[in-house]
N, CA, C and O atoms as a DFTB+ gen file, in Angstrom:
460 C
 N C O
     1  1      17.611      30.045      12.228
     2  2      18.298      29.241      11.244
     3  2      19.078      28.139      11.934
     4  3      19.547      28.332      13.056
     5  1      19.251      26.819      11.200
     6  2      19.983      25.819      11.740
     7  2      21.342      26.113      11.527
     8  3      21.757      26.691      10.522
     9  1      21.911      25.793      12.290
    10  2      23.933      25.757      12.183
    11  2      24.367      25.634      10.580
    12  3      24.741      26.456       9.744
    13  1      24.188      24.544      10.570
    14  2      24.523      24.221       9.429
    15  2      23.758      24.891       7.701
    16  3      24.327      24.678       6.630
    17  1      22.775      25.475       7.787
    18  2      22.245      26.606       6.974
    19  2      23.295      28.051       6.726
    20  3      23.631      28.739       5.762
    21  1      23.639      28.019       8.617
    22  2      24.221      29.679       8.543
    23  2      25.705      29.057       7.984
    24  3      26.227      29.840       7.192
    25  1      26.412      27.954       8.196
    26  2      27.540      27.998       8.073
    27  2      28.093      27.661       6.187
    28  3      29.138      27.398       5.592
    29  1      26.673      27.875       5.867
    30  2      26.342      26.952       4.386
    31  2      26.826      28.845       4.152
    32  3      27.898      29.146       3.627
    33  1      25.904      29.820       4.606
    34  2      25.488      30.824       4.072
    35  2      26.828      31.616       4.045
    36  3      27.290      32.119       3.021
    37  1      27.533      31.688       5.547
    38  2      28.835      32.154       5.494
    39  2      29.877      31.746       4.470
    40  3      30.761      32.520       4.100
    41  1      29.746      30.524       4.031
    42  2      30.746      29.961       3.135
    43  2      30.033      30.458       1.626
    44  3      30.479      29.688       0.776
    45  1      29.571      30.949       1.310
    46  2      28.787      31.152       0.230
    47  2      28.985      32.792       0.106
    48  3      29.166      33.419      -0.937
    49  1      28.917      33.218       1.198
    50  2      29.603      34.883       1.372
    51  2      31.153      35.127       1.155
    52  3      31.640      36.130       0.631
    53  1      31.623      34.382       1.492
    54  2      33.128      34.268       1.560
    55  2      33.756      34.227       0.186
    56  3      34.575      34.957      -0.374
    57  1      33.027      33.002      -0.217
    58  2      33.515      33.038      -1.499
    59  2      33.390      33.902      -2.297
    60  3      34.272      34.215      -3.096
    61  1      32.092      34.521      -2.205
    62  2      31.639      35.790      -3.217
    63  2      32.459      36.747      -3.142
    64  3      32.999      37.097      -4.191
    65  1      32.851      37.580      -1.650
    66  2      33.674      38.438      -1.662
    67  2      35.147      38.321      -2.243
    68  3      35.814      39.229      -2.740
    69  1      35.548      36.790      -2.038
    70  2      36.513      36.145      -3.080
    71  2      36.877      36.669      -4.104
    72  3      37.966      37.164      -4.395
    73  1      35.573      36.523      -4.908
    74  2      35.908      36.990      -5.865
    75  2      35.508      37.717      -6.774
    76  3      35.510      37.631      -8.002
    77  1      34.970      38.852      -5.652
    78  2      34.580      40.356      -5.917
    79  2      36.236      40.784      -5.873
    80  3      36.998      41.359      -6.650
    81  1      36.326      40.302      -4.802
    82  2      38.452      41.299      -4.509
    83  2      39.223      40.777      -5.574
    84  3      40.280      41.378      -5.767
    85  1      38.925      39.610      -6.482
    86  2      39.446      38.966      -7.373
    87  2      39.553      40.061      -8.613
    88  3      40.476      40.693      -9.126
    89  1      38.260      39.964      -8.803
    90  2      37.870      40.898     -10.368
    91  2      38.220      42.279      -9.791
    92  3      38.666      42.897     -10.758
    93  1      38.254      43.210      -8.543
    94  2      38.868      44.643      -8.139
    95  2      40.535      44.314      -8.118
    96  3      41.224      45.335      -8.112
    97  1      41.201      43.156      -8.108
    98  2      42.284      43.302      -8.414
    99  2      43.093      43.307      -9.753
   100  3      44.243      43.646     -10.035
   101  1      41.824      42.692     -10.618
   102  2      42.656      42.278     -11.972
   103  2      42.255      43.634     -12.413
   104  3      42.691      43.855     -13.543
   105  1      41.654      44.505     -11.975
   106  2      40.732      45.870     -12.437
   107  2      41.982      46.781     -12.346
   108  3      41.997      47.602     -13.263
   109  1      43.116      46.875     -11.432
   110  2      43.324      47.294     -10.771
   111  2      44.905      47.840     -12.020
   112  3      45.678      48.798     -12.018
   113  1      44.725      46.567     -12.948
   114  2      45.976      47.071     -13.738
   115  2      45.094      46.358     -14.996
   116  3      45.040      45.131     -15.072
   117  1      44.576      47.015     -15.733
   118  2      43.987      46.749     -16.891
   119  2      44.537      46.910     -17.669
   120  3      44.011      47.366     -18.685
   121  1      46.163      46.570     -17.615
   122  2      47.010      46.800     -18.865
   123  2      47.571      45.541     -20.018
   124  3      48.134      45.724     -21.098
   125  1      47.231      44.369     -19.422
   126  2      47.164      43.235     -19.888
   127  2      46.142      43.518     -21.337
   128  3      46.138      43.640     -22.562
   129  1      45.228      43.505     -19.944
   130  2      43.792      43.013     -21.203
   131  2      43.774      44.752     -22.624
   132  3      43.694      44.673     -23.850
   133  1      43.834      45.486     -22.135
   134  2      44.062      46.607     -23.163
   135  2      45.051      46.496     -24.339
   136  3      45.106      46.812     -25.528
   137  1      45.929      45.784     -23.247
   138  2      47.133      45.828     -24.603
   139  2      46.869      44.524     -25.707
   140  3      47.649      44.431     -26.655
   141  1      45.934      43.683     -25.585
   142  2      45.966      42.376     -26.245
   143  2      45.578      42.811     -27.771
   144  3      46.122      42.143     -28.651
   145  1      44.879      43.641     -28.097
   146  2      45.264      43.628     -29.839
   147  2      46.605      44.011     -30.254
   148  3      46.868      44.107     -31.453
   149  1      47.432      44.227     -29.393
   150  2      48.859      44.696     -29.724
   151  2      49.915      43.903     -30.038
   152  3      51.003      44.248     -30.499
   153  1      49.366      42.387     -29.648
   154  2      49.865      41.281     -29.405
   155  2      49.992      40.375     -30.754
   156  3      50.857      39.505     -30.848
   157  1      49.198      40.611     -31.633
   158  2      48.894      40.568     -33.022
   159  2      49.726      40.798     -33.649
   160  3      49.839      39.996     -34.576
   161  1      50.771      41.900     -33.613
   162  2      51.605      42.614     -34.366
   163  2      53.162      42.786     -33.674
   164  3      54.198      42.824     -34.338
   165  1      53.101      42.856     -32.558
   166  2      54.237      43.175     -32.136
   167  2      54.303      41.975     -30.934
   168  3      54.996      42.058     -29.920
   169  1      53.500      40.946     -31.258
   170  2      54.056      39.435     -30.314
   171  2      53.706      39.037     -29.081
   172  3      53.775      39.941     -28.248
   173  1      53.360      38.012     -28.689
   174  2      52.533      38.113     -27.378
   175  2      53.214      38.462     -26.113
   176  3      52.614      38.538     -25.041
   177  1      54.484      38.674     -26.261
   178  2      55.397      38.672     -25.351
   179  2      55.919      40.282     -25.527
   180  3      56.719      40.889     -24.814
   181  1      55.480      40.568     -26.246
   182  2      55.484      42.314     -26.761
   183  2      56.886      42.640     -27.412
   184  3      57.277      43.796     -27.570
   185  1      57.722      41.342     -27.835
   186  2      59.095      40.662     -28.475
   187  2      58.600      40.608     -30.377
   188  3      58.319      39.594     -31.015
   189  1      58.628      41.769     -30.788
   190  2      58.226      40.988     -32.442
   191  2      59.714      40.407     -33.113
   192  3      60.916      40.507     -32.869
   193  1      58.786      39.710     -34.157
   194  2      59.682      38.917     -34.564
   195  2      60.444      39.729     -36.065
   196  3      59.781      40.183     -36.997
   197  1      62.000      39.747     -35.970
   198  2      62.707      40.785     -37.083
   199  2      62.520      41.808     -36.738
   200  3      62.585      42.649     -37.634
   201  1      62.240      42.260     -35.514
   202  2      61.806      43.738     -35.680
   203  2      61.023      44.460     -35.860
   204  3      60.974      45.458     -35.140
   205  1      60.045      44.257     -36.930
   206  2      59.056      44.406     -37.813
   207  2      57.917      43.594     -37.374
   208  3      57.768      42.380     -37.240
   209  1      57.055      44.743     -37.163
   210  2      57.063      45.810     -36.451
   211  2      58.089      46.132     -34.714
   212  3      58.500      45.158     -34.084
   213  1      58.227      46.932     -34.435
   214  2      59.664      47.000     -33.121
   215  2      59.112      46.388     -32.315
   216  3      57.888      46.274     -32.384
   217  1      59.759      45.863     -31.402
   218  2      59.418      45.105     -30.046
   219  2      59.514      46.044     -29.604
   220  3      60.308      46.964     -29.799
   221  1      58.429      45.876     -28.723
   222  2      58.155      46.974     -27.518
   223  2      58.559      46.819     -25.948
   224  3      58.524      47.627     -25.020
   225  1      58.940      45.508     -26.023
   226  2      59.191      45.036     -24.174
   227  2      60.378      46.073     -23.796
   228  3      60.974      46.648     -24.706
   229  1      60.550      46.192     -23.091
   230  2      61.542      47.287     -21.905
   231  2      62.237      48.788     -22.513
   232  3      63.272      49.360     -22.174
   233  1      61.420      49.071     -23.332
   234  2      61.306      50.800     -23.913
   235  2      60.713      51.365     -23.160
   236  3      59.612      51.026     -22.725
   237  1      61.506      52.601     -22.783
   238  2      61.834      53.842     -21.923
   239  2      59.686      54.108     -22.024
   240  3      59.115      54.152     -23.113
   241  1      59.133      54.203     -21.036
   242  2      57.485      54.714     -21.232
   243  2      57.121      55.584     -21.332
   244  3      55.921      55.746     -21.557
   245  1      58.131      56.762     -21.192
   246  2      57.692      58.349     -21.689
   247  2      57.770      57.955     -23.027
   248  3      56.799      58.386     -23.650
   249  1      58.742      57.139     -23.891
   250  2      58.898      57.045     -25.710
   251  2      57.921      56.614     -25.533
   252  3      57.088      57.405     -25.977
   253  1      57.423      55.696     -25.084
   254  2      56.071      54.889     -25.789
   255  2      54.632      55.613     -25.268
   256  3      53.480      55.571     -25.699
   257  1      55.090      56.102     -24.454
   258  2      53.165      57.046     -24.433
   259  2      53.433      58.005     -25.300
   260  3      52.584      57.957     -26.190
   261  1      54.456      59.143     -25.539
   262  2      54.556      59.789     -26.231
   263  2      54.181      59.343     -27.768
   264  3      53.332      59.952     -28.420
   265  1      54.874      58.266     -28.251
   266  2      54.659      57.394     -29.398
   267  2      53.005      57.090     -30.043
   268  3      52.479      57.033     -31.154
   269  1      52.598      56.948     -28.651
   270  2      50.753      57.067     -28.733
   271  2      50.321      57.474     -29.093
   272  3      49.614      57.384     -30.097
   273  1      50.708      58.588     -27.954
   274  2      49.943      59.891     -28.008
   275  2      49.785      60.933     -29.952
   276  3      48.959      61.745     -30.369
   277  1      50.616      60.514     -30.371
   278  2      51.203      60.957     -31.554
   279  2      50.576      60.623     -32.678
   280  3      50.169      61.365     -33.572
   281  1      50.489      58.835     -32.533
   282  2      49.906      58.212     -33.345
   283  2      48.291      58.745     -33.075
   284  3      47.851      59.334     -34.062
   285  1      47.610      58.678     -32.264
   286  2      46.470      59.362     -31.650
   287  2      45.862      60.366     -32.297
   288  3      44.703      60.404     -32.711
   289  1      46.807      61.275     -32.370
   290  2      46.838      62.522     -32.655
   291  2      46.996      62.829     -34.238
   292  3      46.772      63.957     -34.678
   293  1      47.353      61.868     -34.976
   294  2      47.722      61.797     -36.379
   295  2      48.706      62.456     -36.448
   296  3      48.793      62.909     -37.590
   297  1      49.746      62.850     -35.650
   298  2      51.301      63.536     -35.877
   299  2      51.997      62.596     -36.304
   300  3      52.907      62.969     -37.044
   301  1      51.938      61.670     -36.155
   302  2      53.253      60.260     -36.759
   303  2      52.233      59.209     -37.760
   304  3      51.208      58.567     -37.527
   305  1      53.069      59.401     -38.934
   306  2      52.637      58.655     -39.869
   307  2      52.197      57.501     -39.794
   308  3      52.756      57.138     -38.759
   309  1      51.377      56.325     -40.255
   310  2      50.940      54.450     -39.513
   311  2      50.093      54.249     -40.890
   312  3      49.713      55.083     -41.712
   313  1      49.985      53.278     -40.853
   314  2      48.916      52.285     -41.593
   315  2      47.696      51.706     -40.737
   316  3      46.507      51.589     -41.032
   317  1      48.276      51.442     -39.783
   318  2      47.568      50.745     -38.526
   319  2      47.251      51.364     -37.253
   320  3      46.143      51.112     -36.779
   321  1      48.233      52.322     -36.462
   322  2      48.385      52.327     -35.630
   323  2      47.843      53.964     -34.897
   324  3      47.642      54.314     -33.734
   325  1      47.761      54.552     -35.993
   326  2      46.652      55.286     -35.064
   327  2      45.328      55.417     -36.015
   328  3      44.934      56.525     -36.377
   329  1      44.826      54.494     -36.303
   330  2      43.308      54.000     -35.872
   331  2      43.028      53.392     -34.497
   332  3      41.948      53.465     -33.912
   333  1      44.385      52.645     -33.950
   334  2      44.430      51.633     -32.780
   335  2      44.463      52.620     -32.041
   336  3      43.461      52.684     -31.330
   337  1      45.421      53.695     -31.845
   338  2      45.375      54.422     -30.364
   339  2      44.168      55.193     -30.458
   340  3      43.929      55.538     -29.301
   341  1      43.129      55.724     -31.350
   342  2      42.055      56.607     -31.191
   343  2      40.912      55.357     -30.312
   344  3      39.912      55.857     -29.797
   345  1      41.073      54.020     -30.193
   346  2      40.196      53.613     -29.157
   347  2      40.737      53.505     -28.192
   348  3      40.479      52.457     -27.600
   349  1      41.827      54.541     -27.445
   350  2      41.966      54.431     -26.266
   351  2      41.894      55.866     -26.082
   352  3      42.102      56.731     -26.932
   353  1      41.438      56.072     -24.346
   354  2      41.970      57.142     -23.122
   355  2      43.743      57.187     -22.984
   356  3      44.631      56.337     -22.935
   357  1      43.674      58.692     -22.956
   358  2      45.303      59.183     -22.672
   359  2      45.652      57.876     -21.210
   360  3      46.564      57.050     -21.250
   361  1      44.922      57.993     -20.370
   362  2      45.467      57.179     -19.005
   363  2      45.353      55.533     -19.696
   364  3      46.148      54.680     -19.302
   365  1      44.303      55.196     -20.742
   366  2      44.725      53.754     -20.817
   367  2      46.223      53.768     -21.643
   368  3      47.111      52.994     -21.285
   369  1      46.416      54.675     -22.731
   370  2      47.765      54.610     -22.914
   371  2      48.671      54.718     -22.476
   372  3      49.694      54.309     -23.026
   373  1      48.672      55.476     -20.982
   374  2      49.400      55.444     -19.856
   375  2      49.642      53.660     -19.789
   376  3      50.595      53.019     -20.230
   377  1      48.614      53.247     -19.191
   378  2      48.783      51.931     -18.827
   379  2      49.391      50.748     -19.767
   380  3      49.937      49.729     -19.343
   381  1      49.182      51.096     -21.147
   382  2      49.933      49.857     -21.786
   383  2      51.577      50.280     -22.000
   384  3      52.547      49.525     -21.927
   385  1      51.557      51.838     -22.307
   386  2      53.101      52.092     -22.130
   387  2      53.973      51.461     -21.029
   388  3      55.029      50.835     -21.124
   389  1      52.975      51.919     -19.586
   390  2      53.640      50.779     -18.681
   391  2      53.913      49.773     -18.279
   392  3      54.818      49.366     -17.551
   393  1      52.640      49.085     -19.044
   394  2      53.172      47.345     -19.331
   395  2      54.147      46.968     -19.888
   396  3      54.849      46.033     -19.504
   397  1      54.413      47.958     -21.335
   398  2      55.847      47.259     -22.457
   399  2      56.960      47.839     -21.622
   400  3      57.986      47.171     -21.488
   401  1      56.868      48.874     -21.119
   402  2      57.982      49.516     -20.576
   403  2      58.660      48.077     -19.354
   404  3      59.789      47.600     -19.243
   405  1      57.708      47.856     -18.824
   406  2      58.053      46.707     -17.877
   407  2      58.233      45.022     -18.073
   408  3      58.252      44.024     -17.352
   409  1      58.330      45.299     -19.263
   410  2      58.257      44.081     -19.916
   411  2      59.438      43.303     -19.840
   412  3      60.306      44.130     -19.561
   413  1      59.983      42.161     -19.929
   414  2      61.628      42.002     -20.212
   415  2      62.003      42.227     -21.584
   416  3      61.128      42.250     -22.450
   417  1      62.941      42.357     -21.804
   418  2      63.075      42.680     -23.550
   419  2      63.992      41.270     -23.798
   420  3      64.557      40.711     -22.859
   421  1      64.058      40.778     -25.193
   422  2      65.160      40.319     -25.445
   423  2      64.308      39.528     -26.702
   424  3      63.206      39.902     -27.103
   425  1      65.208      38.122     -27.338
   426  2      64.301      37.939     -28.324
   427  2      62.907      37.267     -28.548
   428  3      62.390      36.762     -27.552
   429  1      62.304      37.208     -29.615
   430  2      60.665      37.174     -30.021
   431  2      61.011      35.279     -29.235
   432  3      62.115      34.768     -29.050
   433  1      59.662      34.681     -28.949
   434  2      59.846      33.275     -28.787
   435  2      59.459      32.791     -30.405
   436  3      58.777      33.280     -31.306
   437  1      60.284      31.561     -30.242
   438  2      60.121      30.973     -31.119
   439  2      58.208      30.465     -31.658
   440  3      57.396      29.949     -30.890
   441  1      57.964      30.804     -33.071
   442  2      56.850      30.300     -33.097
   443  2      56.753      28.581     -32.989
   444  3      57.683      27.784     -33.110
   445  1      55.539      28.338     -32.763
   446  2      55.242      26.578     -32.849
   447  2      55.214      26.343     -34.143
   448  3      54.630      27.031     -34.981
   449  1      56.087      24.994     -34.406
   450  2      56.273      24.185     -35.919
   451  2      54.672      23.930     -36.484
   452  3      53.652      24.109     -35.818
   453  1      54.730      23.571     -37.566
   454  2      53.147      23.862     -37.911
   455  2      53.322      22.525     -38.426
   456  3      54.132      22.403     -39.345
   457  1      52.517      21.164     -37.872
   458  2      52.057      20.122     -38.132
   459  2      51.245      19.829     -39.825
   460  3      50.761      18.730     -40.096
């Protein structure tokens, strides 16, 4: 092979592994992307607005897996919300509890004025 072929080929490897370690890192906390229908209801910032439904940002994560787990389980009454937790694994509810749990809390952002 000419120099410039292999150094084509190395750079073409590099990158790939790029961003193979890219997608094994975002893998790595799949609590973002799990939690995004949640975002619907209780705010993208996990801050709802009035309350209603509760903001979830910086609640204790044993309440909120427990809270899941419950809804899950049909022990706690919902309209919504445990149809939502029966498409998850006990460990993905692990993981979004630990997202809100880590969340900052404080108030909802303001929505955008509507043109």
């Amino acid at each position: 092979m000419k120099p410039s072929i292999v150094g084509a080929w190395c750079a073409a490897a590099l990158l790939a592994a790029g961003a193979v370690a890219e997608a094994r890192a975002q893998d790595a906390n799949p609590a973002p992307t799990l939690a995004g229908p949640c975002f619907t209801c209780h705010g993208t910032d996990v801050r709802s607005v009035g309350g209603v439904p509760p903001g979830l940002a910086g609640r204790d994560k044993g309440e909120l897996l427990q809270t899941l787990k419950d809804f899950k389980a049909g022990k706690r009454p919902a309209t919504l919300m445990h149809q939502q937790a029966k498409g998850y694994t006990d460990q993905q509810l692990e993981f979004i509890a630990g997202y809100f749990a880590g969340a900052r809390p404080g108030p909802a952002a303001a929505a955008p004025a509507a043109r």
